[in-house]
Amino acid sequence: MVMTTVTEASGVRVRDICKSFPVPDAPATRRMALGGISFSIAAAELVSLVGPSGCGKSTLLRLVAGLDLPDSGDLLVGKEKIVGPSAERGLVFQDPNLFPWLTVRGNIEAGLVARGVLREKRNEVGEFMRLVGLEAFANAYPHHLSGGMAQRVALARALINHPKVLLLDEPLGALDAFTRMRMQDEVLRLWENRRTTMLLVTHDIDEAIYMSDRIVIMTQAPGRIDREIDIDLPRPRDRTGDSFLRFRGEILEHLHFAGKAAA
Ligand SMILES: Nc1ncnc2c1ncn2[C@@H]1O[C@H](COP(=O)(O)OP(=O)(O)OP(=O)(O)O)[C@@H](O)[C@H]1O
Ligand SMILES: [Mg+2]
């Protein structure tokens, strides 16, 4: 398929980010959620972020999205400091958050409407529906769609803004195992096609190994970077191959979830 526009990806730099929140029971005190995070993502790189629940992964993504501000530290996309939300940084959550009163086409157009560019970009909507394989469902409403289809609409809605960075917060977390594996291939295809810089939060170690160039492991809260692992396997990756399983063992052992068999 020929795409009319090719996105120019940008790298991301996260430098010494600290973020605290008021403690709900004692609003005068604050608890650290991120305790000094630094890492970079190269342009067009796909990096996964894994770590225990509550370690600050979503908080970090919201900071990169510009939806919240850090207490200290710098966030950069390319050479520009992140000071607020921008269509250049797309965010997709576990829940597709589609507008139930709009069709598939309407939902994908919503990003263009919000930016006031629907008139000039309307011809791209069909292209993005094809890209995620939903052209036959243009006039369907969200309640007509399966979970995987709805998530593909959410991806198309983010991609139609040609983001330089795509932030994915457990985007496949609500899907069954088979749909999830199919969707991993879909997301990889979109990534290869668009060459967008991607930061993917996932709890699924296999997903992280299958998809990423690099896995960044965070510690318990307050979140810090524990370790970074380059996944230097050719794609498409074999989930049952020896090197894949070696990465799996290494990461699970590092996270202490390997169970008795590894002892
Ligand atoms: N708006 C907020 N107000 C107060 N505390 C918050 C807020 N947002 C996040 N936190 C706290 O910050 C910490 C990190 O939360 P975050 O949602 O980033 O974790 P996470 O790594 O995404 O967890 P999970 O894997 O369960 O999604 C938690 O202790 C959470 O309670
Ligand atoms: Mg989260």
Coordinates of C-alpha atoms and ligand atoms in Angstrom, one line a residue, residues 21-22 24 31 33 51-60 68 169-170 201 203 221, ligand 1:
F21 CA 1.4 13.3 44.1
P22 CA -0.6 14.4 47.2
P24 CA -5.1 11.0 49.3
R31 CA 4.4 10.7 47.8
A33 CA 5.8 8.4 42.1
G51 CA 7.6 -2.8 35.8
P52 CA 5.4 -3.6 38.9
S53 CA 2.0 -2.2 39.2
G54 CA 2.1 1.3 40.7
C55 CA 5.7 2.0 39.7
G56 CA 4.8 5.0 37.6
K57 CA 4.6 3.8 34.0
S58 CA 1.3 5.6 33.2
T59 CA 2.5 8.7 35.1
L60 CA 5.6 8.7 32.9
D68 CA 0.8 16.6 33.4
D169 CA -0.4 2.4 27.6
E170 CA -1.2 -1.4 27.7
V201 CA 3.8 0.1 28.4
H203 CA 2.7 -6.2 31.6
A221 CA 7.6 2.9 43.4
Ligands
LIG1 N1 -3.5 11.8 39.9 C1 -2.9 11.1 40.9 N2 -3.1 11.5 42.2 C2 -2.5 10.8 43.2 N3 -1.7 9.8 43.1 C3 -1.5 9.4 41.8 C4 -2.1 10.0 40.7 N4 -1.7 9.3 39.5 C5 -0.9 8.3 39.9 N5 -0.8 8.3 41.3 C6 0.1 7.4 42.1 O1 1.3 7.3 41.5 C7 1.8 6.0 41.5 C8 2.1 5.5 40.1 O2 0.9 5.3 39.4 P1 0.8 4.8 37.9 O3 -0.6 4.8 37.5 O4 1.7 5.7 37.1 O5 1.4 3.4 38.0 P2 1.6 2.2 36.8 O6 3.0 1.8 36.8 O7 1.0 2.7 35.5 O8 0.7 1.1 37.4 P3 -0.2 -0.1 36.6 O9 0.8 -1.1 36.1 O10 -1.0 -0.7 37.7 O11 -1.0 0.6 35.6 C9 0.7 5.2 42.2 O12 1.1 5.1 43.6 C10 -0.5 6.0 42.1 O13 -1.3 5.8 43.2

